[in-house]
Amino acid sequence: MSGWSHRHVIDLAAFSLADYATVLELAQRFRALPLSGARRLPALQGRLMTSLFIEPSTRTRSSFELAARRLSADVQSFSPAASSLSKGESLLDTARTYVAMGANVLVVRHRCAGVPHTLARDLDRCGERVAVLNAGDGLHSHPSQGLLDLFTLARQFSPAAPTPEALRGKRIVIVGDVLHSRVARSNLWALTACGASVVLCGPPTLLPQQFAAFVAAPPPGQRQDPVAERGSIEISRSLEQALPGADAVMTLRLQKERMHQQLLTSLDRYHRQFGLSHRRLELCGRAVPVLHPGPVNRGVELAGELLDDPKHSLVEEQVRNGIPIRMALLYLLAAAEGPPPAATPAGDGLKAV
Ligand code: ASP
């Protein structure tokens, strides 16, 4: 793909507008194809994707595995409890074992921020030809979720041409546990790159004021921001203030497993102040879509009836869009490893067989 220069995908802070456009365009093409069962694209025939998930996952892992199969890649899955990690092997040595078996892409999830980055750097140093795709690391980053959220919103605002442009000038409210959310962080890079105005909403314990400057400078280790001009970030402490004029609302799960202290007085109170319901949503002044990365705590961040209401809820659509987005990422990374896809009998491998 012209202009695509990433060997690994670790953090959306490194994405330019052209990168977003490339991923969205490929995802839109994949989304339009009737792929299921034996009907696949030959694009990644002979390539191997290995998923190394050292933290639980329902959607992301199965979505990556399905995406790889739809591109005819081989898929290998690693279970930490039944592996040599439990015998003391380092993650780098485990990863190198899979590379020796032929892995072209390692999809890595870890509860500690920075692990996919360190792994990618160490594998590069060892001279291994393998791409690392971050599938969520601690509080840091979840690029494929940020991209599928972007794709879902772009398709909502501009169904015929879901490009980054579709987000320009939109007011997107993100409400909830921003502090512990890698999804929010990835969305902040993606949405502001596309020119959206983001309103973050939550109590100070879950949304420190410093988030207003989240995209003001690239993260440590990255020399410059590849995006010349970003949309704004505003902090709000009340939904009554944040919702009027919103074009979409994204709710976040309370990440209880990452809260090391009592950050809320009660879940009931949280729901009353920051939970979304049909009534609350009326504050937007028109019917707006609601997103949630899942898993959802029903009745806490989102009322059950709203989650199940197809007039508003894009939650299932997000899951559906996750597959073409992950196909796009795998295609871009794995196609760069090994012989070019154009060398396959079916041209660039993007015609279904
Ligand atoms: N599934 C998302 C993640 O892995 C969101 C969540 O767990 O709340 O970060």
PDB file of N, CA and C in Angstrom, residues 67-146:
ATOM      1  N   ALA A  67     -10.391 -12.572  11.275  1.00  0.00           N
ATOM      2  CA  ALA A  67      -9.857 -11.688  10.223  1.00  0.00           C
ATOM      3  C   ALA A  67      -8.719 -12.386   9.478  1.00  0.00           C
ATOM      4  N   ALA A  68      -7.828 -13.027  10.220  1.00  0.00           N
ATOM      5  CA  ALA A  68      -6.689 -13.714   9.584  1.00  0.00           C
ATOM      6  C   ALA A  68      -7.194 -14.842   8.688  1.00  0.00           C
ATOM      7  N   ARG A  69      -8.183 -15.595   9.171  1.00  0.00           N
ATOM      8  CA  ARG A  69      -8.702 -16.722   8.359  1.00  0.00           C
ATOM      9  C   ARG A  69      -9.363 -16.212   7.091  1.00  0.00           C
ATOM     10  N   ARG A  70     -10.059 -15.083   7.178  1.00  0.00           N
ATOM     11  CA  ARG A  70     -10.727 -14.545   5.971  1.00  0.00           C
ATOM     12  C   ARG A  70      -9.716 -14.102   4.919  1.00  0.00           C
ATOM     13  N   LEU A  71      -8.477 -13.899   5.346  1.00  0.00           N
ATOM     14  CA  LEU A  71      -7.420 -13.548   4.383  1.00  0.00           C
ATOM     15  C   LEU A  71      -6.561 -14.769   4.068  1.00  0.00           C
ATOM     16  N   SER A  72      -7.030 -15.948   4.459  1.00  0.00           N
ATOM     17  CA  SER A  72      -6.359 -17.229   4.184  1.00  0.00           C
ATOM     18  C   SER A  72      -5.033 -17.411   4.918  1.00  0.00           C
ATOM     19  N   ALA A  73      -4.800 -16.634   5.988  1.00  0.00           N
ATOM     20  CA  ALA A  73      -3.566 -16.841   6.765  1.00  0.00           C
ATOM     21  C   ALA A  73      -3.746 -18.055   7.669  1.00  0.00           C
ATOM     22  N   ASP A  74      -2.624 -18.673   8.083  1.00  0.00           N
ATOM     23  CA  ASP A  74      -2.692 -19.698   9.126  1.00  0.00           C
ATOM     24  C   ASP A  74      -2.758 -18.979  10.464  1.00  0.00           C
ATOM     25  N   VAL A  75      -3.410 -19.620  11.432  1.00  0.00           N
ATOM     26  CA  VAL A  75      -3.611 -18.977  12.725  1.00  0.00           C
ATOM     27  C   VAL A  75      -3.118 -19.899  13.837  1.00  0.00           C
ATOM     28  N   GLN A  76      -2.346 -19.303  14.736  1.00  0.00           N
ATOM     29  CA  GLN A  76      -1.835 -20.065  15.861  1.00  0.00           C
ATOM     30  C   GLN A  76      -2.167 -19.286  17.130  1.00  0.00           C
ATOM     31  N   SER A  77      -2.611 -19.997  18.175  1.00  0.00           N
ATOM     32  CA  SER A  77      -3.046 -19.323  19.403  1.00  0.00           C
ATOM     33  C   SER A  77      -2.236 -19.792  20.586  1.00  0.00           C
ATOM     34  N   PHE A  78      -1.886 -18.856  21.409  1.00  0.00           N
ATOM     35  CA  PHE A  78      -1.038 -19.182  22.553  1.00  0.00           C
ATOM     36  C   PHE A  78      -1.844 -19.013  23.846  1.00  0.00           C
ATOM     37  N   SER A  79      -1.806 -20.013  24.742  1.00  0.00           N
ATOM     38  CA  SER A  79      -2.494 -19.882  26.044  1.00  0.00           C
ATOM     39  C   SER A  79      -1.444 -19.842  27.140  1.00  0.00           C
ATOM     40  N   PRO A  80      -1.321 -18.706  27.846  1.00  0.00           N
ATOM     41  CA  PRO A  80      -0.222 -18.549  28.796  1.00  0.00           C
ATOM     42  C   PRO A  80      -0.177 -19.637  29.863  1.00  0.00           C
ATOM     43  N   ALA A  81      -1.357 -20.035  30.395  1.00  0.00           N
ATOM     44  CA  ALA A  81      -1.348 -20.972  31.521  1.00  0.00           C
ATOM     45  C   ALA A  81      -0.746 -22.317  31.105  1.00  0.00           C
ATOM     46  N   ALA A  82      -0.982 -22.713  29.844  1.00  0.00           N
ATOM     47  CA  ALA A  82      -0.520 -24.028  29.409  1.00  0.00           C
ATOM     48  C   ALA A  82       0.817 -23.936  28.683  1.00  0.00           C
ATOM     49  N   SER A  83       1.543 -22.825  28.863  1.00  0.00           N
ATOM     50  CA  SER A  83       2.758 -22.627  28.062  1.00  0.00           C
ATOM     51  C   SER A  83       4.009 -22.626  28.934  1.00  0.00           C
ATOM     52  N   SER A  84       5.160 -22.500  28.271  1.00  0.00           N
ATOM     53  CA  SER A  84       6.428 -22.468  29.016  1.00  0.00           C
ATOM     54  C   SER A  84       6.657 -21.148  29.735  1.00  0.00           C
ATOM     55  N   LEU A  85       5.770 -20.136  29.494  1.00  0.00           N
ATOM     56  CA  LEU A  85       5.881 -18.902  30.283  1.00  0.00           C
ATOM     57  C   LEU A  85       5.727 -19.258  31.754  1.00  0.00           C
ATOM     58  N   SER A  86       4.821 -20.226  32.035  1.00  0.00           N
ATOM     59  CA  SER A  86       4.599 -20.622  33.428  1.00  0.00           C
ATOM     60  C   SER A  86       5.804 -21.397  33.970  1.00  0.00           C
ATOM     61  N   LYS A  87       6.748 -21.791  33.102  1.00  0.00           N
ATOM     62  CA  LYS A  87       7.970 -22.473  33.574  1.00  0.00           C
ATOM     63  C   LYS A  87       9.135 -21.493  33.645  1.00  0.00           C
ATOM     64  N   GLY A  88       8.865 -20.219  33.399  1.00  0.00           N
ATOM     65  CA  GLY A  88       9.914 -19.210  33.545  1.00  0.00           C
ATOM     66  C   GLY A  88      10.514 -18.715  32.240  1.00  0.00           C
ATOM     67  N   GLU A  89      10.033 -19.180  31.087  1.00  0.00           N
ATOM     68  CA  GLU A  89      10.574 -18.684  29.812  1.00  0.00           C
ATOM     69  C   GLU A  89      10.201 -17.211  29.639  1.00  0.00           C
ATOM     70  N   SER A  90      11.104 -16.404  29.094  1.00  0.00           N
ATOM     71  CA  SER A  90      10.776 -14.991  28.903  1.00  0.00           C
ATOM     72  C   SER A  90       9.819 -14.840  27.720  1.00  0.00           C
ATOM     73  N   LEU A  91       9.104 -13.703  27.701  1.00  0.00           N
ATOM     74  CA  LEU A  91       8.164 -13.469  26.596  1.00  0.00           C
ATOM     75  C   LEU A  91       8.925 -13.362  25.273  1.00  0.00           C
ATOM     76  N   LEU A  92      10.144 -12.769  25.331  1.00  0.00           N
ATOM     77  CA  LEU A  92      10.937 -12.639  24.100  1.00  0.00           C
ATOM     78  C   LEU A  92      11.295 -14.023  23.552  1.00  0.00           C
ATOM     79  N   ASP A  93      11.722 -14.927  24.442  1.00  0.00           N
ATOM     80  CA  ASP A  93      12.071 -16.276  23.972  1.00  0.00           C
ATOM     81  C   ASP A  93      10.839 -17.004  23.448  1.00  0.00           C
ATOM     82  N   THR A  94       9.696 -16.808  24.119  1.00  0.00           N
ATOM     83  CA  THR A  94       8.454 -17.427  23.628  1.00  0.00           C
ATOM     84  C   THR A  94       8.151 -16.889  22.238  1.00  0.00           C
ATOM     85  N   ALA A  95       8.253 -15.568  22.090  1.00  0.00           N
ATOM     86  CA  ALA A  95       7.951 -14.950  20.788  1.00  0.00           C
ATOM     87  C   ALA A  95       8.899 -15.490  19.723  1.00  0.00           C
ATOM     88  N   ARG A  96      10.182 -15.600  20.058  1.00  0.00           N
ATOM     89  CA  ARG A  96      11.156 -16.094  19.064  1.00  0.00           C
ATOM     90  C   ARG A  96      10.874 -17.543  18.671  1.00  0.00           C
ATOM     91  N   THR A  97      10.325 -18.312  19.618  1.00  0.00           N
ATOM     92  CA  THR A  97       9.944 -19.699  19.300  1.00  0.00           C
ATOM     93  C   THR A  97       8.884 -19.694  18.201  1.00  0.00           C
ATOM     94  N   TYR A  98       7.902 -18.771  18.341  1.00  0.00           N
ATOM     95  CA  TYR A  98       6.846 -18.712  17.317  1.00  0.00           C
ATOM     96  C   TYR A  98       7.384 -18.173  15.992  1.00  0.00           C
ATOM     97  N   VAL A  99       8.335 -17.257  16.086  1.00  0.00           N
ATOM     98  CA  VAL A  99       8.927 -16.743  14.841  1.00  0.00           C
ATOM     99  C   VAL A  99       9.664 -17.887  14.133  1.00  0.00           C
ATOM    100  N   ALA A 100      10.341 -18.723  14.925  1.00  0.00           N
ATOM    101  CA  ALA A 100      11.047 -19.868  14.327  1.00  0.00           C
ATOM    102  C   ALA A 100      10.063 -20.820  13.640  1.00  0.00           C
ATOM    103  N   MET A 101       8.830 -20.844  14.124  1.00  0.00           N
ATOM    104  CA  MET A 101       7.813 -21.697  13.473  1.00  0.00           C
ATOM    105  C   MET A 101       7.214 -21.010  12.256  1.00  0.00           C
ATOM    106  N   GLY A 102       7.605 -19.754  12.016  1.00  0.00           N
ATOM    107  CA  GLY A 102       7.159 -19.089  10.789  1.00  0.00           C
ATOM    108  C   GLY A 102       6.185 -17.939  10.996  1.00  0.00           C
ATOM    109  N   ALA A 103       5.978 -17.499  12.247  1.00  0.00           N
ATOM    110  CA  ALA A 103       5.013 -16.400  12.461  1.00  0.00           C
ATOM    111  C   ALA A 103       5.445 -15.144  11.709  1.00  0.00           C
ATOM    112  N   ASN A 104       4.516 -14.538  10.969  1.00  0.00           N
ATOM    113  CA  ASN A 104       4.774 -13.263  10.278  1.00  0.00           C
ATOM    114  C   ASN A 104       4.245 -12.094  11.094  1.00  0.00           C
ATOM    115  N   VAL A 105       3.155 -12.338  11.837  1.00  0.00           N
ATOM    116  CA  VAL A 105       2.585 -11.279  12.684  1.00  0.00           C
ATOM    117  C   VAL A 105       2.310 -11.864  14.064  1.00  0.00           C
ATOM    118  N   LEU A 106       2.771 -11.152  15.092  1.00  0.00           N
ATOM    119  CA  LEU A 106       2.438 -11.531  16.461  1.00  0.00           C
ATOM    120  C   LEU A 106       1.420 -10.520  16.972  1.00  0.00           C
ATOM    121  N   VAL A 107       0.239 -10.988  17.335  1.00  0.00           N
ATOM    122  CA  VAL A 107      -0.777 -10.096  17.893  1.00  0.00           C
ATOM    123  C   VAL A 107      -0.682 -10.239  19.402  1.00  0.00           C
ATOM    124  N   VAL A 108      -0.284  -9.153  20.073  1.00  0.00           N
ATOM    125  CA  VAL A 108       0.093  -9.264  21.482  1.00  0.00           C
ATOM    126  C   VAL A 108      -0.824  -8.453  22.389  1.00  0.00           C
ATOM    127  N   ARG A 109      -1.337  -9.098  23.425  1.00  0.00           N
ATOM    128  CA  ARG A 109      -2.058  -8.371  24.481  1.00  0.00           C
ATOM    129  C   ARG A 109      -1.358  -8.662  25.801  1.00  0.00           C
ATOM    130  N   HIS A 110      -1.207  -7.597  26.608  1.00  0.00           N
ATOM    131  CA  HIS A 110      -0.527  -7.778  27.900  1.00  0.00           C
ATOM    132  C   HIS A 110      -1.121  -6.792  28.900  1.00  0.00           C
ATOM    133  N   ARG A 111      -1.127  -7.191  30.194  1.00  0.00           N
ATOM    134  CA  ARG A 111      -1.731  -6.276  31.172  1.00  0.00           C
ATOM    135  C   ARG A 111      -0.795  -5.106  31.481  1.00  0.00           C
ATOM    136  N   CYS A 112       0.474  -5.186  31.097  1.00  0.00           N
ATOM    137  CA  CYS A 112       1.402  -4.081  31.378  1.00  0.00           C
ATOM    138  C   CYS A 112       1.616  -3.209  30.148  1.00  0.00           C
ATOM    139  N   ALA A 113       1.504  -1.894  30.352  1.00  0.00           N
ATOM    140  CA  ALA A 113       1.751  -0.946  29.258  1.00  0.00           C
ATOM    141  C   ALA A 113       3.197  -1.079  28.791  1.00  0.00           C
ATOM    142  N   GLY A 114       3.406  -1.032  27.495  1.00  0.00           N
ATOM    143  CA  GLY A 114       4.776  -1.001  26.967  1.00  0.00           C
ATOM    144  C   GLY A 114       5.305  -2.350  26.513  1.00  0.00           C
ATOM    145  N   VAL A 115       4.659  -3.453  26.898  1.00  0.00           N
ATOM    146  CA  VAL A 115       5.210  -4.766  26.539  1.00  0.00           C
ATOM    147  C   VAL A 115       5.268  -4.982  25.010  1.00  0.00           C
ATOM    148  N   PRO A 116       4.195  -4.689  24.242  1.00  0.00           N
ATOM    149  CA  PRO A 116       4.310  -4.904  22.792  1.00  0.00           C
ATOM    150  C   PRO A 116       5.424  -4.063  22.168  1.00  0.00           C
ATOM    151  N   HIS A 117       5.599  -2.829  22.682  1.00  0.00           N
ATOM    152  CA  HIS A 117       6.653  -1.954  22.151  1.00  0.00           C
ATOM    153  C   HIS A 117       8.035  -2.570  22.409  1.00  0.00           C
ATOM    154  N   THR A 118       8.256  -2.995  23.670  1.00  0.00           N
ATOM    155  CA  THR A 118       9.556  -3.565  24.030  1.00  0.00           C
ATOM    156  C   THR A 118       9.814  -4.840  23.243  1.00  0.00           C
ATOM    157  N   LEU A 119       8.772  -5.640  23.085  1.00  0.00           N
ATOM    158  CA  LEU A 119       8.925  -6.898  22.349  1.00  0.00           C
ATOM    159  C   LEU A 119       9.309  -6.616  20.889  1.00  0.00           C
ATOM    160  N   ALA A 120       8.627  -5.656  20.289  1.00  0.00           N
ATOM    161  CA  ALA A 120       8.910  -5.312  18.888  1.00  0.00           C
ATOM    162  C   ALA A 120      10.364  -4.833  18.754  1.00  0.00           C
ATOM    163  N   ARG A 121      10.778  -3.974  19.697  1.00  0.00           N
ATOM    164  CA  ARG A 121      12.151  -3.441  19.644  1.00  0.00           C
ATOM    165  C   ARG A 121      13.179  -4.573  19.799  1.00  0.00           C
ATOM    166  N   ASP A 122      12.928  -5.465  20.778  1.00  0.00           N
ATOM    167  CA  ASP A 122      13.886  -6.553  21.016  1.00  0.00           C
ATOM    168  C   ASP A 122      13.926  -7.528  19.837  1.00  0.00           C
ATOM    169  N   LEU A 123      12.774  -7.789  19.230  1.00  0.00           N
ATOM    170  CA  LEU A 123      12.760  -8.697  18.074  1.00  0.00           C
ATOM    171  C   LEU A 123      13.512  -8.063  16.904  1.00  0.00           C
ATOM    172  N   ASP A 124      13.332  -6.737  16.732  1.00  0.00           N
ATOM    173  CA  ASP A 124      14.076  -6.029  15.674  1.00  0.00           C
ATOM    174  C   ASP A 124      15.582  -6.146  15.924  1.00  0.00           C
ATOM    175  N   ARG A 125      15.945  -5.949  17.206  1.00  0.00           N
ATOM    176  CA  ARG A 125      17.384  -6.025  17.542  1.00  0.00           C
ATOM    177  C   ARG A 125      17.957  -7.402  17.250  1.00  0.00           C
ATOM    178  N   CYS A 126      17.127  -8.423  17.458  1.00  0.00           N
ATOM    179  CA  CYS A 126      17.596  -9.804  17.193  1.00  0.00           C
ATOM    180  C   CYS A 126      17.575 -10.112  15.698  1.00  0.00           C
ATOM    181  N   GLY A 127      17.092  -9.158  14.893  1.00  0.00           N
ATOM    182  CA  GLY A 127      17.055  -9.368  13.445  1.00  0.00           C
ATOM    183  C   GLY A 127      15.902 -10.246  12.988  1.00  0.00           C
ATOM    184  N   GLU A 128      14.871 -10.424  13.830  1.00  0.00           N
ATOM    185  CA  GLU A 128      13.723 -11.259  13.441  1.00  0.00           C
ATOM    186  C   GLU A 128      12.815 -10.472  12.509  1.00  0.00           C
ATOM    187  N   ARG A 129      12.363 -11.120  11.428  1.00  0.00           N
ATOM    188  CA  ARG A 129      11.442 -10.467  10.486  1.00  0.00           C
ATOM    189  C   ARG A 129      10.025 -10.807  10.900  1.00  0.00           C
ATOM    190  N   VAL A 130       9.479 -10.057  11.830  1.00  0.00           N
ATOM    191  CA  VAL A 130       8.102 -10.316  12.272  1.00  0.00           C
ATOM    192  C   VAL A 130       7.474  -8.987  12.673  1.00  0.00           C
ATOM    193  N   ALA A 131       6.183  -8.847  12.418  1.00  0.00           N
ATOM    194  CA  ALA A 131       5.483  -7.614  12.804  1.00  0.00           C
ATOM    195  C   ALA A 131       4.782  -7.846  14.142  1.00  0.00           C
ATOM    196  N   VAL A 132       4.792  -6.819  14.986  1.00  0.00           N
ATOM    197  CA  VAL A 132       4.056  -6.899  16.255  1.00  0.00           C
ATOM    198  C   VAL A 132       2.852  -5.977  16.176  1.00  0.00           C
ATOM    199  N   LEU A 133       1.690  -6.522  16.506  1.00  0.00           N
ATOM    200  CA  LEU A 133       0.458  -5.738  16.475  1.00  0.00           C
ATOM    201  C   LEU A 133      -0.091  -5.712  17.903  1.00  0.00           C
ATOM    202  N   ASN A 134      -0.160  -4.517  18.455  1.00  0.00           N
ATOM    203  CA  ASN A 134      -0.626  -4.377  19.839  1.00  0.00           C
ATOM    204  C   ASN A 134      -2.143  -4.599  19.915  1.00  0.00           C
ATOM    205  N   ALA A 135      -2.549  -5.585  20.704  1.00  0.00           N
ATOM    206  CA  ALA A 135      -3.986  -5.863  20.869  1.00  0.00           C
ATOM    207  C   ALA A 135      -4.470  -5.385  22.236  1.00  0.00           C
ATOM    208  N   GLY A 136      -3.745  -4.419  22.822  1.00  0.00           N
ATOM    209  CA  GLY A 136      -4.139  -3.854  24.116  1.00  0.00           C
ATOM    210  C   GLY A 136      -3.049  -4.096  25.136  1.00  0.00           C
ATOM    211  N   ASP A 137      -2.427  -2.993  25.631  1.00  0.00           N
ATOM    212  CA  ASP A 137      -1.395  -3.135  26.674  1.00  0.00           C
ATOM    213  C   ASP A 137      -1.717  -2.203  27.839  1.00  0.00           C
ATOM    214  N   GLY A 138      -2.068  -2.799  28.969  1.00  0.00           N
ATOM    215  CA  GLY A 138      -2.379  -2.034  30.187  1.00  0.00           C
ATOM    216  C   GLY A 138      -3.297  -0.864  29.896  1.00  0.00           C
ATOM    217  N   LEU A 139      -2.925   0.297  30.411  1.00  0.00           N
ATOM    218  CA  LEU A 139      -3.740   1.496  30.213  1.00  0.00           C
ATOM    219  C   LEU A 139      -3.330   2.236  28.942  1.00  0.00           C
ATOM    220  N   HIS A 140      -2.319   1.716  28.240  1.00  0.00           N
ATOM    221  CA  HIS A 140      -1.646   2.527  27.225  1.00  0.00           C
ATOM    222  C   HIS A 140      -2.380   2.663  25.897  1.00  0.00           C
ATOM    223  N   SER A 141      -2.672   1.545  25.237  1.00  0.00           N
ATOM    224  CA  SER A 141      -3.106   1.693  23.848  1.00  0.00           C
ATOM    225  C   SER A 141      -3.862   0.455  23.362  1.00  0.00           C
ATOM    226  N   HIS A 142      -4.827   0.685  22.471  1.00  0.00           N
ATOM    227  CA  HIS A 142      -5.591  -0.420  21.878  1.00  0.00           C
ATOM    228  C   HIS A 142      -5.914   0.023  20.445  1.00  0.00           C
ATOM    229  N   PRO A 143      -4.874   0.005  19.579  1.00  0.00           N
ATOM    230  CA  PRO A 143      -5.037   0.619  18.254  1.00  0.00           C
ATOM    231  C   PRO A 143      -6.179   0.035  17.427  1.00  0.00           C
ATOM    232  N   SER A 144      -6.362  -1.276  17.424  1.00  0.00           N
ATOM    233  CA  SER A 144      -7.410  -1.825  16.545  1.00  0.00           C
ATOM    234  C   SER A 144      -8.797  -1.393  17.022  1.00  0.00           C
ATOM    235  N   GLN A 145      -8.962  -1.206  18.359  1.00  0.00           N
ATOM    236  CA  GLN A 145     -10.256  -0.723  18.860  1.00  0.00           C
ATOM    237  C   GLN A 145     -10.456   0.739  18.455  1.00  0.00           C
ATOM    238  N   GLY A 146      -9.400   1.559  18.590  1.00  0.00           N
ATOM    239  CA  GLY A 146      -9.511   2.969  18.182  1.00  0.00           C
ATOM    240  C   GLY A 146      -9.887   3.073  16.707  1.00  0.00           C
TER     241      GLY A 146
END
